[in-house]
GROMACS .gro file of C-alpha atoms in nm:
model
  128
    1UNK     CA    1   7.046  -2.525   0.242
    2UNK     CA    2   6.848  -2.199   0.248
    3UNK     CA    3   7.185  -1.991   0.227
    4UNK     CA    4   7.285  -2.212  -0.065
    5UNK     CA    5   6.942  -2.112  -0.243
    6UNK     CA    6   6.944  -1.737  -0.150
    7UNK     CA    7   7.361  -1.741  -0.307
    8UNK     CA    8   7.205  -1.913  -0.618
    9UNK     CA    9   6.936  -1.677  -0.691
   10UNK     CA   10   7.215  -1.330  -0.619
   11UNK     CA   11   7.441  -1.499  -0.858
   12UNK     CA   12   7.109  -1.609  -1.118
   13UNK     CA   13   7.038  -1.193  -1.085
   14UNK     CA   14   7.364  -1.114  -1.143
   15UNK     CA   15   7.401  -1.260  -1.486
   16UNK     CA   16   7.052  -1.129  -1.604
   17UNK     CA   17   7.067  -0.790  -1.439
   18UNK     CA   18   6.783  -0.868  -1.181
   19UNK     CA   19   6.751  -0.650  -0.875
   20UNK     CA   20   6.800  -0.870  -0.607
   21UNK     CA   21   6.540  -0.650  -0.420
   22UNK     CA   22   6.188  -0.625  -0.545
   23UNK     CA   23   5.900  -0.352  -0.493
   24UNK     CA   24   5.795  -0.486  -0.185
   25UNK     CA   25   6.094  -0.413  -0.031
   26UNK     CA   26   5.987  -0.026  -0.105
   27UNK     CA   27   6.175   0.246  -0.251
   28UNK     CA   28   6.450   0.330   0.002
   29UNK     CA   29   6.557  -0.065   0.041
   30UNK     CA   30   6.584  -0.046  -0.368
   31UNK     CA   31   6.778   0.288  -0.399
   32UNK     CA   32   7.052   0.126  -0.156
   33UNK     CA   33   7.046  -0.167  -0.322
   34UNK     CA   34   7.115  -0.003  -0.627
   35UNK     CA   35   7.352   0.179  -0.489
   36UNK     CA   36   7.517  -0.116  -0.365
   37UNK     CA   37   7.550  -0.239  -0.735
   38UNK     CA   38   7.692   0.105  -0.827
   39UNK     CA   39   8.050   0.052  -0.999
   40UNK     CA   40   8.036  -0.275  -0.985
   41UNK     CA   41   7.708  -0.418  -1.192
   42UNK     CA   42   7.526  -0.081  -1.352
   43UNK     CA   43   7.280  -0.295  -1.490
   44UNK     CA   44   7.174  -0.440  -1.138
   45UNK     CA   45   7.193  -0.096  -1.035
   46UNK     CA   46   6.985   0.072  -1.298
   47UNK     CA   47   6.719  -0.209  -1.241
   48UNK     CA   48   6.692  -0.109  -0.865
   49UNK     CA   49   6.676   0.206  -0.960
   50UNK     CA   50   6.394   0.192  -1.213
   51UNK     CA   51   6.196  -0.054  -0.960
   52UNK     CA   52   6.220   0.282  -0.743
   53UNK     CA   53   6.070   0.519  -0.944
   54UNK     CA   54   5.771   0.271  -1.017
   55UNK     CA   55   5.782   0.300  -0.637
   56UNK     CA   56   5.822   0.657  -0.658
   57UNK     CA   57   5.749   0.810  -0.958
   58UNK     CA   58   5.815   1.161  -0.873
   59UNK     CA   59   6.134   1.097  -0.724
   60UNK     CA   60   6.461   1.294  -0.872
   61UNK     CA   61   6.695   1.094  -0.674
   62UNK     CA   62   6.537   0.750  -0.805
   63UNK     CA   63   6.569   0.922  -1.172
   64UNK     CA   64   6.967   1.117  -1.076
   65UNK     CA   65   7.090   0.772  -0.950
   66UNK     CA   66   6.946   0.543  -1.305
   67UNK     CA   67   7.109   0.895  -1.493
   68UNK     CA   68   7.468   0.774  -1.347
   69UNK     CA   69   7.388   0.400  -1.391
   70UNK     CA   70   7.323   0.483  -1.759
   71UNK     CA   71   7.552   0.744  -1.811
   72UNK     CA   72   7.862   0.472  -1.683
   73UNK     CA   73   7.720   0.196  -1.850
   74UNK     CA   74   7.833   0.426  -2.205
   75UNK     CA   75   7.422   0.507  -2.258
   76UNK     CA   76   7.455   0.910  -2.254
   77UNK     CA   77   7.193   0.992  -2.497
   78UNK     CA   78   6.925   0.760  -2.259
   79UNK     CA   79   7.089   0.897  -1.943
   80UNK     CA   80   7.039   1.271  -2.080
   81UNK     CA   81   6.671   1.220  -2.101
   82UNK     CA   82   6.657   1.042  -1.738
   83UNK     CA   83   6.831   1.335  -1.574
   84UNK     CA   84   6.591   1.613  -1.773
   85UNK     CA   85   6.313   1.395  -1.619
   86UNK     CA   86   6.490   1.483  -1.252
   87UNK     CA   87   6.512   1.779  -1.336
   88UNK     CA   88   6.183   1.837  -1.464
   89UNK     CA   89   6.089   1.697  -1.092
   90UNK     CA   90   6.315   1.877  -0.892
   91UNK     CA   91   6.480   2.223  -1.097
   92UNK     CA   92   6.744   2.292  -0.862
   93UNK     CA   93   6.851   1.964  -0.809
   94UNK     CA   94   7.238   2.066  -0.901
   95UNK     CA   95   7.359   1.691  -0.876
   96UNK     CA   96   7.112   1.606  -1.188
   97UNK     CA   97   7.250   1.966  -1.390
   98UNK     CA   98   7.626   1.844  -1.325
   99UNK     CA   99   7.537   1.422  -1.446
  100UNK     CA  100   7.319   1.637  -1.775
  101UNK     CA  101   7.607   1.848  -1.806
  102UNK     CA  102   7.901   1.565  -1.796
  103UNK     CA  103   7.637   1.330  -2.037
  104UNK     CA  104   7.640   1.639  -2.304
  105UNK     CA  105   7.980   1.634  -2.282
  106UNK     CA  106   8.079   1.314  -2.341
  107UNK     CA  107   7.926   1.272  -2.677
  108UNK     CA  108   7.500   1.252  -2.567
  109UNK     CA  109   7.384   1.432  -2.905
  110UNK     CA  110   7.427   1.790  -2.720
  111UNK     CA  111   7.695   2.085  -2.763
  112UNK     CA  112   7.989   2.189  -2.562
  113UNK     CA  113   7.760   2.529  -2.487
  114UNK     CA  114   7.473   2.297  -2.370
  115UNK     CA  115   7.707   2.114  -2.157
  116UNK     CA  116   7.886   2.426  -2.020
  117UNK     CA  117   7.522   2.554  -1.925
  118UNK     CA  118   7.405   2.253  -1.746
  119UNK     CA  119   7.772   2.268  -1.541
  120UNK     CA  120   7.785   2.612  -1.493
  121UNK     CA  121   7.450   2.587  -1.380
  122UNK     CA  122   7.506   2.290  -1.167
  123UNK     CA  123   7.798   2.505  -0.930
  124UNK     CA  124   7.564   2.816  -0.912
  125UNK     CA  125   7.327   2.603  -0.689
  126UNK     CA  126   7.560   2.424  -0.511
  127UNK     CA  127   7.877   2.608  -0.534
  128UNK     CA  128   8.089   2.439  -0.253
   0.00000   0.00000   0.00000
């Protein structure tokens, strides 16, 4: 019976984009549970991710990880500003210039040159 209920309530989050983790959890139970959404549900995976940074609100990952939910969800111009907020955390946080840089690119309201900074950018602090 309690298996049944727990099943019911995933599939009840599923369909309205619910984390099925809350802030009690805390912050590192959300990020992998967001994570664990990741490719499959970006909606689920964006809400875990925002219930981090309310957790967290000086985190770049928490902000980097809701940049990727929104930027594969189609959102670039919203996932732009989320990864300028990471990076206004965190400025050599080379993940968050290369997700900026790819957003810019694929049509967020910024040029090719701002997009080929944020990139080139990106490799100079993590050039491996």
């Amino acid at each position: 019976h309690c298996i049944c209920q727990k099943a019911q309530k995933r599939i009840k989050q599923s369909k309205t984009g619910q984390c099925p983790k809350g802030p009690k959890d805390g912050f590192d139970a959300l990020i992998q549970e967001g994570s664990k959404h990741f490719g499959s549900n970006y909606e689920i995976s964006e809400h875990c991710y925002k219930l981090a940074i309310e957790a967290k609100p000086n985190n770049a990952l928490a902000y980097y990880n809701t940049g990727l939910a929104q930027l594969n969800s189609g959102r670039t111009k919203v996932a732009i500003k989320t990864f300028q907020r990471a990076l206004e955390i965190n400025p050599r946080y080379a993940e968050a210039y290369f997700g900026l840089g790819s957003a810019l690119y694929d049509g967020g309201g910024g040029s090719l040159s701002d997009a080929s900074r944020a990139l080139t950018t990106s490799v100079s602090l993590n050039p491996r």
